[in-house]
């Protein structure tokens, strides 16, 4: 080999057609880590490092006649070489170039492209779930929608959704989708055994959590880790379903991908959890409006730290709640006092904590108005989504019946009461709510209004008496009906009272709905 | 690639989507196995259905068809060899109720891979040897009852004889002690009883 070849920037090995080495240049020596002394007369097969394909030794099984170019990986040198074998006259030249950097760069590029594709797919998935959430009208549908969309993609192996069991701290599996394998079984067993799993922690903390690798993380019970390892699951993301400070549940997302979840996934799925929480919250309101079944709770309270319990006991009186106005900042409660002077009861209540205001509405009828603080028993029930249907307090304590939609957080309501007071849930039942059609409402009202009351209301309404400002005065309407002004006002008020009583659904035997 | 020198070695299949990793494993197994190397799940299944593979070293996390998916398909391809999973983490579990026979954690060093493969070869070898003894006993019983010239037409006999030959060949390549064990087995005079 002449000097030019010797110092060429490419590895060159000159061999005879049978593969016996004649010369090796500097570059080839360095690239192939030969340690050049005494390599001539060896076969190229023993000189060349090993590769799986072993293309170079195989090229010399018979004397090569054609030019051959291959790219191979040489594990012992951790390098990729482009090897070109060129037969010429009575010699064969083997050219060797190191192409490791190009291979590593290509690999990195492929990885980046895969990352980008993955992020795009995740974003599409998330907006897909969000779109589907809009159409979900019940809590079950929301749970199933989320699990189905997340669990059945290529990206993730399975998803499950857990919620707190009513009245307990236990998490139960509400929905699951995908290849749940042994892992979901072991999650259920761990939940039943009361072992802490990351998903339960997320329900407490209200923040998404990434656990990877699942098989080697101490926050996961050993049985779940074992199952996850057997199922080949590597990464887990737990996302809470939150609305404000309320956590409605948790989604556990499992995948066999290594390090599948980063800050971007955490943020993206965190938003998904918030939207799902928002959707759950919306269905709660919708369900109160539309649901035809309600859960009725009867609570017993003897704790005199509640002002109404205390007042009834102090005066040995019966206080029955006629109605509540929950919308105001301080809920207003209308009570009928029986067995004591309303003025005395009001006086005691006025001095009590948790009472914001008091007023005697009707001294002889025993009617009083009380502004309740949010911490009082009834205040707590109202702020937690309950509808108080009856409440009676007497010397032995109080009995309160409260309706709540089946999808409402019953546990939160019950806890809110029992944590504040010595009180207990005496009974719980589900019942069908009577659905009143507009026609039935009209028919019922019709039965109650006298002919005169109805014609007074109709005439006043059509004469724009109820507009503001009035288009017709009371005198004008009275004249049209050929009655006196005071008579008209009497009929109007009686009619309005019946209309409102029917609308607010007060019982017919209720003092306020009685009278002409 | 296989020549006479490697024909008597256990047949190992290395499956890893990263060529650099797969090739390194393959070279580490040189001398103790006749190694086939593939870089994706479908190719692995193709090899399995074409030849008798004793040991599969399977990367768990491959794009497309994962190691677990390949594992699930092996049964359908009549695979009766051992499977060693190569995983990214080491949770330190025993493999008693795992769907594979053993696992190695990346990065896998030369000694571990040879040891695990050697260990699995031995286990499989004894399994197959046990099966051989049972099949060969049956063959000998039939051989004693059926005249030599009628055996060629005896379907059951032919099936058992073929199976016994396969098992013996595999047991021999898997465990070093097989010649002695086979000799002891042959020394028992069953037909005389």
XYZ file of C-alpha atoms in Angstrom:
709
model
C 0.000 0.000 0.000
C 1.476 3.299 -0.962
C 1.734 6.449 1.202
C -1.455 8.041 -0.139
C -3.504 5.075 0.921
C -1.666 4.745 4.212
C -2.799 8.190 5.390
C -6.217 8.256 3.640
C -9.118 9.481 5.842
C -10.985 6.273 5.140
C -10.101 2.823 6.422
C -8.517 0.664 3.737
C -7.600 -3.004 3.946
C -5.960 -4.702 1.036
C -6.482 -8.463 0.821
C -5.898 -11.130 -1.761
C -8.995 -12.715 -3.400
C -9.087 -15.504 -0.802
C -9.258 -12.970 2.030
C -5.687 -13.028 3.303
C -4.668 -9.600 4.542
C -1.903 -7.816 2.659
C -2.048 -4.344 4.201
C -4.044 -2.226 6.637
C -3.921 1.583 6.647
C -3.852 3.778 9.785
C -7.507 4.656 9.643
C -8.653 1.025 9.309
C -6.361 0.086 12.147
C -7.917 2.746 14.388
C -11.516 2.134 13.336
C -11.421 -1.620 13.707
C -9.208 -1.511 16.787
C -6.832 -3.988 15.214
C -3.493 -3.206 16.847
C -1.759 -3.458 13.513
C 1.410 -5.376 14.323
C 1.570 -8.668 12.500
C -1.851 -8.702 10.939
C -0.700 -9.389 7.449
C -1.186 -12.970 6.308
C -4.149 -13.379 8.673
C -7.595 -13.919 7.161
C -9.879 -10.921 6.976
C -12.469 -12.958 8.919
C -10.262 -13.179 11.998
C -9.173 -9.568 11.695
C -12.567 -7.992 11.201
C -14.754 -7.464 14.291
C -17.847 -9.631 14.583
C -21.294 -8.599 13.473
C -24.521 -10.567 13.355
C -24.613 -10.498 9.558
C -20.883 -11.302 9.256
C -20.999 -9.917 5.715
C -17.253 -9.431 5.345
C -16.122 -13.006 6.130
C -19.025 -14.328 4.056
C -18.008 -12.183 1.095
C -14.738 -14.108 1.013
C -16.233 -17.582 1.163
C -15.498 -17.552 -2.544
C -13.244 -14.880 -4.135
C -15.427 -11.763 -4.566
C -16.045 -10.735 -8.164
C -18.393 -7.815 -7.707
C -18.310 -4.647 -5.718
C -20.316 -5.013 -2.491
C -21.370 -2.323 -0.062
C -22.984 -2.936 3.335
C -23.738 -1.023 6.508
C -23.430 -3.043 9.677
C -23.418 -2.655 13.405
C -20.402 -3.987 15.303
C -21.490 -4.506 18.925
C -17.993 -5.025 20.330
C -16.925 -1.613 19.012
C -20.371 -0.067 19.535
C -20.048 1.345 16.009
C -21.770 1.345 12.644
C -19.476 0.920 9.643
C -20.136 1.302 5.979
C -17.996 -1.396 4.408
C -17.327 -1.481 0.675
C -15.541 -4.426 -0.906
C -13.996 -3.644 -4.296
C -12.248 -6.392 -6.314
C -9.398 -5.060 -8.488
C -6.943 -7.104 -10.612
C -5.249 -9.501 -8.185
C -6.225 -7.622 -4.995
C -9.452 -6.817 -3.195
C -9.785 -3.496 -1.343
C -12.028 -3.140 1.695
C -13.007 0.460 2.481
C -14.365 1.195 5.952
C -16.173 4.386 7.030
C -17.562 5.095 10.480
C -21.230 6.076 10.112
C -22.164 5.777 13.804
C -22.958 9.493 14.202
C -25.370 9.428 11.286
C -27.149 6.408 12.749
C -27.448 7.995 16.167
C -28.766 11.209 14.620
C -31.330 9.324 12.582
C -32.442 7.482 15.668
C -32.814 10.701 17.598
C -34.793 12.212 14.753
C -37.119 9.231 14.639
C -37.596 9.557 18.379
C -38.447 13.255 18.075
C -40.910 12.570 15.306
C -42.530 9.877 17.422
C -42.754 12.329 20.338
C -44.481 14.906 18.178
C -46.894 12.348 16.761
C -47.628 11.153 20.231
C -48.368 14.625 21.550
C -50.648 15.308 18.604
C -52.496 12.075 19.218
C -52.865 12.882 22.914
C -54.212 16.343 22.161
C -56.707 14.897 19.709
C -57.703 12.293 22.259
C -58.259 14.902 24.934
C -60.398 17.119 22.727
C -62.259 14.000 21.642
C -63.083 13.159 25.251
C -64.084 16.746 25.961
C -66.465 16.729 22.989
C -67.959 13.441 24.181
C -68.333 14.773 27.725
C -70.620 17.522 26.481
C -73.048 14.864 25.281
C -72.915 12.780 28.475
C -75.949 13.563 30.548
C -75.451 11.403 33.634
C -72.606 10.668 35.967
C -72.511 7.047 34.730
C -72.286 8.209 31.147
C -69.430 10.543 32.013
C -67.554 7.719 33.735
C -68.100 5.346 30.842
C -67.268 7.932 28.201
C -63.947 8.786 29.800
C -62.940 5.166 30.312
C -64.025 4.028 26.875
C -62.185 6.822 25.064
C -58.996 6.544 27.105
C -58.917 2.778 27.556
C -59.517 1.823 23.955
C -56.808 3.873 22.273
C -53.511 2.443 21.104
C -51.784 4.782 23.532
C -52.992 3.226 26.760
C -53.669 -0.290 27.930
C -56.614 0.503 30.150
C -58.386 3.177 32.121
C -60.605 2.846 35.159
C -62.693 5.353 37.030
C -63.237 5.248 40.767
C -65.622 7.135 43.009
C -66.184 7.190 46.727
C -68.806 4.753 47.908
C -71.765 6.563 49.475
C -71.306 7.213 53.143
C -67.753 5.797 53.346
C -64.197 6.702 52.456
C -63.900 3.642 50.246
C -63.175 4.017 46.561
C -65.095 1.707 44.236
C -64.593 0.968 40.558
C -67.403 2.593 38.555
C -66.152 2.023 35.028
C -63.189 0.461 33.240
C -62.167 -0.134 29.669
C -59.272 -1.653 27.746
C -57.069 -4.611 28.610
C -57.569 -4.535 32.354
C -55.746 -7.846 32.903
C -54.730 -8.868 36.383
C -53.940 -5.312 37.372
C -57.508 -4.058 37.732
C -58.418 -7.193 39.709
C -55.574 -6.521 42.095
C -56.568 -2.842 42.344
C -60.084 -3.905 43.340
C -58.733 -6.351 45.905
C -56.437 -3.664 47.314
C -59.376 -1.257 47.568
C -61.486 -3.869 49.338
C -58.649 -4.625 51.741
C -58.279 -0.924 52.460
C -54.717 -0.763 51.111
C -53.649 2.661 49.909
C -53.279 2.969 46.165
C -52.049 6.107 44.363
C -55.530 6.751 42.949
C -56.952 7.029 46.481
C -54.251 9.541 47.370
C -55.223 11.570 44.332
C -58.852 11.704 45.488
C -57.600 13.142 48.780
C -55.083 15.552 47.300
C -57.055 16.630 44.231
C -53.892 16.738 42.110
C -52.819 14.460 39.231
C -50.017 12.053 40.009
C -47.610 10.145 37.792
C -46.329 6.753 38.916
C -43.638 5.216 36.731
C -42.332 2.597 36.715
C -45.419 1.077 38.326
C -43.653 -2.205 39.074
C -40.980 -0.610 41.239
C -42.807 2.177 43.065
C -43.346 1.884 46.801
C -46.549 3.925 46.771
C -48.215 1.025 44.952
C -49.210 -2.049 47.014
C -47.001 -5.034 46.270
C -49.899 -7.092 44.913
C -50.753 -4.382 42.379
C -47.091 -3.925 41.433
C -46.761 -7.612 40.864
C -49.864 -7.773 38.687
C -48.771 -4.682 36.762
C -45.374 -6.231 36.126
C -46.954 -9.492 34.975
C -49.284 -7.521 32.681
C -46.324 -5.547 31.353
C -47.611 -2.178 32.567
C -44.964 0.448 33.120
C -46.559 3.841 33.619
C -49.602 5.177 35.403
C -51.263 8.558 35.590
C -54.015 9.222 38.128
C -56.230 12.211 37.404
C -58.811 13.582 39.829
C -62.223 14.713 38.592
C -62.480 18.057 40.313
C -64.825 21.001 40.446
C -63.671 23.766 42.749
C -62.561 22.029 45.918
C -64.804 19.007 45.361
C -63.244 15.786 44.054
C -65.858 13.609 42.356
C -63.590 10.696 41.493
C -60.383 9.598 39.887
C -59.261 8.140 36.582
C -56.337 5.699 36.585
C -54.636 5.435 33.210
C -52.193 2.540 32.653
C -49.821 1.850 29.802
C -47.040 -0.527 28.904
C -45.043 2.424 27.544
C -41.994 3.328 29.533
C -41.995 6.871 30.973
C -45.221 7.556 29.126
C -46.289 10.508 31.228
C -44.514 13.826 31.538
C -45.498 17.324 32.574
C -47.391 17.870 29.326
C -49.551 14.784 29.784
C -50.075 15.706 33.391
C -51.289 19.173 32.454
C -53.418 17.973 29.534
C -55.135 15.219 31.465
C -55.390 17.487 34.514
C -57.537 19.825 32.422
C -59.546 16.849 31.251
C -60.172 15.949 34.904
C -61.372 19.476 35.621
C -63.699 19.420 32.638
C -65.050 16.054 33.698
C -65.561 17.398 37.224
C -67.380 20.359 35.739
C -69.552 17.988 33.714
C -70.319 15.864 36.784
C -71.270 19.017 38.657
C -73.528 20.109 35.800
C -75.324 16.760 35.754
C -75.964 17.099 39.455
C -77.934 20.276 38.819
C -79.571 18.809 35.763
C -80.490 15.689 37.669
C -82.189 17.712 40.399
C -84.293 19.321 37.699
C -84.992 16.249 35.603
C -84.622 13.220 37.800
C -87.837 11.508 38.787
C -86.320 9.659 41.708
C -84.938 11.241 44.830
C -83.164 9.915 47.867
C -84.953 10.862 51.019
C -82.940 11.052 54.230
C -84.494 11.363 57.660
C -82.142 12.874 60.182
C -82.540 12.869 63.940
C -80.790 15.514 65.971
C -80.711 16.007 69.716
C -77.680 18.267 69.829
C -78.622 21.555 71.416
C -75.777 23.385 69.804
C -78.205 23.843 66.940
C -80.285 26.928 67.863
C -83.632 25.484 66.723
C -83.145 22.321 68.806
C -82.133 24.474 71.760
C -85.091 26.886 71.427
C -87.657 24.064 71.140
C -86.232 22.381 74.235
C -85.966 25.593 76.215
C -89.603 26.582 75.617
C -90.974 23.047 75.466
C -92.479 24.113 72.171
C -92.910 22.602 68.756
C -91.259 24.458 65.902
C -92.238 23.253 62.467
C -90.615 24.570 59.360
C -93.081 25.803 56.748
C -90.572 26.731 54.136
C -87.035 27.791 53.385
C -85.643 30.357 50.980
C -82.230 28.934 50.136
C -81.076 31.408 47.496
C -80.315 34.293 49.822
C -76.889 34.599 51.397
C -78.511 33.972 54.731
C -81.165 31.321 54.114
C -84.538 32.398 55.485
C -86.588 29.879 57.403
C -90.295 30.267 58.107
C -91.446 28.456 61.222
C -94.745 27.897 62.996
C -94.382 27.962 66.761
C -96.810 25.860 68.744
C -96.988 25.590 72.524
C -95.108 28.785 73.359
C -95.239 32.507 72.722
C -93.616 33.271 69.335
C -92.106 36.409 70.850
C -90.322 34.379 73.574
C -88.961 31.882 71.063
C -87.736 34.684 68.810
C -86.042 36.298 71.770
C -84.076 33.120 72.546
C -83.216 32.607 68.900
C -82.045 36.193 68.500
C -79.477 35.614 71.228
C -78.241 32.317 69.759
C -75.195 31.753 67.597
C -75.787 30.638 64.000
C -78.862 32.889 63.814
C -78.472 35.986 61.678
C -81.905 37.599 62.050
C -85.320 36.987 63.624
C -88.796 38.447 63.164
C -92.277 37.570 64.310
C -94.409 37.436 61.187
C -97.761 36.674 62.760
C -98.003 36.677 66.549
C -101.375 34.935 66.758
C -100.697 32.351 64.031
C -97.318 31.600 65.611
C -95.378 32.357 62.430
C -91.766 33.512 62.686
C -88.978 34.248 60.214
C -85.421 33.252 61.070
C -82.250 34.077 59.118
C -80.081 30.984 59.426
C -76.318 30.912 59.575
C -74.559 28.535 57.181
C -73.278 26.420 60.072
C -76.707 25.625 61.503
C -78.186 22.220 60.744
C -80.596 23.478 58.104
C -77.940 25.845 56.721
C -75.553 22.927 56.220
C -78.198 20.861 54.445
C -79.044 23.712 52.086
C -75.455 24.521 51.155
C -74.811 20.852 50.381
C -77.539 20.514 47.815
C -80.342 19.159 50.000
C -83.991 20.140 49.725
C -85.583 20.199 53.162
C -89.091 18.824 52.800
C -90.022 18.873 56.476
C -88.399 19.783 59.760
C -89.965 19.643 63.192
C -88.240 20.495 66.458
C -89.677 19.797 69.872
C -88.480 19.150 73.396
C -87.097 15.722 72.425
C -85.034 17.006 69.510
C -85.479 17.522 65.821
C -86.522 15.396 62.866
C -85.565 16.667 59.457
C -86.470 15.109 56.143
C -84.297 16.109 53.244
C -84.463 15.157 49.564
C -81.350 14.777 47.529
C -80.826 13.698 43.961
C -79.374 10.154 43.720
C -76.334 11.586 41.941
C -75.693 14.178 44.581
C -72.865 13.636 46.995
C -74.875 11.978 49.720
C -71.801 11.313 51.784
C -70.775 14.947 51.738
C -74.238 15.934 52.900
C -74.432 13.358 55.672
C -70.873 14.073 56.789
C -71.547 17.800 56.816
C -74.301 17.240 59.320
C -72.809 14.514 61.481
C -69.440 16.232 61.760
C -71.055 19.435 63.016
C -73.657 17.959 65.300
C -74.561 14.987 67.368
C -77.009 13.783 64.743
C -77.702 10.581 62.871
C -79.238 9.402 59.657
C -82.368 7.626 60.935
C -83.651 6.451 57.566
C -82.751 6.541 53.930
C -84.947 5.575 51.023
C -85.356 6.207 47.362
C -88.715 7.259 46.071
C -90.198 8.364 42.810
C -90.766 12.024 42.576
C -94.179 12.892 41.300
C -93.796 14.660 38.004
C -96.338 17.436 37.659
C -97.191 18.263 34.068
C -98.197 21.847 33.269
C -101.707 20.563 32.495
C -101.953 18.836 35.872
C -100.691 21.980 37.546
C -103.406 24.040 35.817
C -106.071 21.479 36.662
C -105.108 21.440 40.300
C -105.021 25.216 40.492
C -108.360 25.377 38.699
C -109.904 23.197 41.377
C -108.747 25.529 44.089
C -109.491 28.949 42.638
C -113.035 30.215 42.957
C -114.655 31.546 39.804
C -114.335 35.092 41.089
C -110.699 34.678 42.041
C -109.909 33.326 38.623
C -111.778 36.057 36.737
C -110.165 38.704 38.949
C -106.669 37.327 38.203
C -107.383 36.886 34.489
C -108.855 40.371 34.066
C -106.095 42.027 36.059
C -103.462 40.128 34.085
C -104.981 40.966 30.671
C -105.500 44.595 31.692
C -101.738 44.767 32.429
C -102.419 45.418 36.094
C -99.347 43.330 36.949
C -97.048 45.257 34.608
C -94.694 47.804 36.038
C -95.743 50.567 35.783
C -99.372 49.464 35.887
C -101.354 50.047 32.706
C -104.602 49.734 34.652
C -105.320 50.761 38.210
C -107.112 48.543 40.720
C -110.153 50.813 40.369
C -110.230 50.389 36.601
C -110.019 46.590 36.867
C -112.659 46.575 39.636
C -114.919 48.720 37.509
C -114.516 46.335 34.591
C -115.624 43.499 36.858
C -118.321 45.567 38.414
C -117.010 45.113 41.944
C -115.416 47.473 44.462
C -111.675 48.082 44.656
C -111.225 46.416 48.079
C -113.160 43.363 46.890
C -110.930 43.058 43.845
C -107.801 43.270 46.006
C -109.213 40.601 48.331
C -109.870 38.230 45.395
C -106.511 38.957 43.805
C -104.572 38.273 46.979
C -106.443 35.041 47.722
C -105.904 33.874 44.154
C -102.205 34.775 44.179
C -101.733 32.949 47.464
C -103.218 29.758 46.051
C -101.190 30.138 42.872
C -97.966 30.556 44.816
C -98.760 27.793 47.299
C -99.336 25.427 44.412
C -96.168 26.592 42.711
C -94.036 26.253 45.828
C -95.678 22.907 46.463
C -96.896 23.547 49.977
C -99.248 20.959 51.333
C -102.897 21.766 51.240
C -103.249 21.347 54.967
C -100.485 23.867 55.472
C -101.561 26.959 57.389
C -100.201 29.258 54.706
C -102.067 27.635 51.863
C -105.374 27.709 53.648
C -107.991 30.436 53.661
C -110.198 31.671 50.908
C -24.827 -19.418 9.101
C -25.368 -22.637 10.933
C -22.587 -25.091 10.361
C -21.795 -28.470 11.857
C -20.127 -26.912 14.842
C -23.237 -25.028 15.972
C -25.845 -27.573 14.902
C -25.628 -29.334 18.250
C -26.185 -26.152 20.282
C -29.515 -24.979 21.692
C -31.358 -22.701 19.282
C -31.938 -19.198 20.683
C -34.012 -16.415 19.193
C -33.162 -12.840 20.112
C -35.933 -10.275 19.587
C -35.338 -6.560 20.137
C -36.433 -3.584 18.049
C -33.108 -1.887 18.717
C -30.672 -3.534 16.370
C -27.699 -2.426 18.409
C -29.087 -4.124 21.499
C -30.255 -7.273 19.745
C -26.934 -7.726 17.957
C -25.013 -7.283 21.174
C -27.093 -10.027 22.840
C -26.578 -12.269 19.846
C -22.797 -11.927 20.013
C -22.825 -12.542 23.743
C -24.596 -15.840 23.168
C -22.143 -17.027 20.538
C -20.595 -20.313 21.464
C -23.387 -21.424 23.790
C -26.281 -21.087 21.339
C -27.090 -21.110 17.683
C -28.593 -17.620 17.542
C -31.280 -16.159 15.299
C -31.721 -12.393 15.558
C -34.835 -10.435 14.566
C -35.924 -6.861 15.162
C -39.702 -7.023 15.491
C -42.510 -9.226 16.786
C -43.929 -10.509 13.480
C -40.469 -11.643 12.341
C -40.064 -13.478 15.639
C -43.304 -15.380 15.051
C -42.173 -16.188 11.522
C -38.962 -17.758 12.825
C -40.897 -19.687 15.482
C -43.211 -21.219 12.897
C -40.335 -22.156 10.592
C -37.957 -23.853 12.985
C -37.726 -25.357 16.443
C -36.524 -22.663 18.808
C -35.516 -23.662 22.329
C -35.066 -20.272 23.968
C -36.437 -16.848 23.184
C -34.905 -13.677 24.565
C -37.723 -11.197 24.135
C -37.592 -7.429 24.526
C -40.733 -6.383 26.304
C -41.102 -2.891 24.935
C -41.129 -2.815 21.193
C -43.171 -0.459 19.038
C -45.903 -2.111 17.022
C -46.057 -5.591 18.468
C -44.833 -5.586 22.053
C -43.017 -8.434 23.748
C -46.168 -9.230 25.708
C -48.141 -9.491 22.484
C -45.516 -11.791 20.968
C -45.668 -13.863 24.143
C -49.440 -14.162 23.798
C -49.029 -15.400 20.216
C -46.290 -17.961 20.900
C -48.760 -20.626 22.014
C -50.699 -20.278 18.778
C -47.475 -20.935 16.914
C -46.856 -24.187 18.792
C -43.895 -22.805 20.688
C -42.773 -25.099 23.516
C -39.462 -23.471 24.419
C -38.620 -21.094 27.239
C -39.070 -17.323 27.230
C -36.804 -14.814 28.946
C -38.267 -11.291 28.972
C -35.937 -8.331 28.810
C -37.509 -5.516 30.801
C -36.575 -1.947 31.564
C -37.028 -2.230 35.305
C -36.165 -4.681 38.016
C -39.022 -4.962 40.504
C -37.317 -7.941 42.152
C -40.248 -10.345 41.856
C -39.919 -14.083 41.460
C -41.460 -15.402 38.277
C -43.752 -18.019 39.808
C -46.995 -16.677 38.382
C -45.572 -14.539 35.590
C -46.429 -15.398 31.999
C -42.739 -15.858 31.137
C -40.024 -18.134 32.514
C -37.499 -15.557 33.631
C -36.581 -11.945 33.084
C -33.484 -9.837 32.641
C -33.240 -6.110 33.208
C -31.592 -3.658 30.885
C -28.717 -3.097 30.600
C -28.031 -6.809 30.411
C -24.442 -7.800 30.992
C -22.632 -10.609 29.288
C -22.430 -12.949 32.259
C -26.097 -12.604 33.226
C -27.384 -13.314 29.771
C -25.239 -16.416 29.386
C -26.170 -17.634 32.835
C -29.911 -17.149 32.381
C -29.908 -18.747 28.950
C -27.820 -21.644 30.249
C -30.182 -22.098 33.170
C -33.271 -22.102 30.959
C -31.582 -24.539 28.559
C -31.081 -26.957 31.406
C -34.693 -26.646 32.602
C -36.054 -27.166 29.105
C -33.597 -30.003 28.526
C -34.831 -31.931 31.564
C -38.448 -31.237 30.621
C -37.909 -32.620 27.146
C -35.859 -35.518 28.464
C -38.710 -36.451 30.807
C -41.118 -36.336 27.915
C -38.702 -38.373 25.804
C -38.502 -41.121 28.427
C -42.271 -41.392 28.517
C -42.667 -41.351 24.714
C -39.755 -43.724 24.178
C -41.201 -46.231 26.680
C -44.414 -46.247 24.682
C -42.472 -46.678 21.466
C -40.612 -49.650 22.872
C -43.826 -51.251 24.077
C -45.356 -50.953 20.608
C -42.079 -52.079 19.022
C -42.280 -55.252 21.094
C -45.815 -55.939 19.888
C -45.598 -54.963 16.252
C -43.336 -56.801 13.828
C -40.555 -54.697 12.379
C -41.889 -54.977 8.797
C -45.361 -53.773 9.807
C -44.183 -50.739 11.764
C -43.797 -48.590 8.639
C -47.576 -48.748 8.113
C -48.385 -48.281 11.768
C -49.427 -44.605 12.043
C -49.347 -44.453 15.816
C -45.928 -46.058 15.944
C -44.498 -43.698 13.320
C -45.862 -40.649 15.125
C -44.425 -41.726 18.465
C -41.084 -42.682 16.941
C -40.735 -39.309 15.207
C -41.620 -37.469 18.384
C -39.114 -39.526 20.384
C -36.352 -38.741 17.877
C -37.119 -34.999 18.029
C -37.159 -34.989 21.799
C -33.934 -36.914 22.054
C -32.193 -34.577 19.619
C -33.322 -31.481 21.508
C -32.506 -32.906 24.951
C -29.019 -33.736 23.701
C -28.354 -30.190 22.505
C -29.801 -28.620 25.655
C -28.093 -30.528 28.481
C -24.552 -31.742 28.749
C -25.479 -34.750 30.922
C -27.972 -36.097 28.408
C -25.710 -38.848 26.965
C -25.242 -40.437 30.389
C -28.913 -40.130 31.273
C -29.939 -41.562 27.939
C -27.518 -44.435 28.345
C -28.928 -45.262 31.778
C -32.430 -45.185 30.370
C -31.487 -47.461 27.501
C -29.784 -49.893 29.912
C -33.126 -50.780 31.506
C -34.464 -53.949 29.944
C -38.190 -53.211 29.574
C -39.105 -55.777 26.986
C -37.898 -58.562 29.255
C -40.606 -57.935 31.846
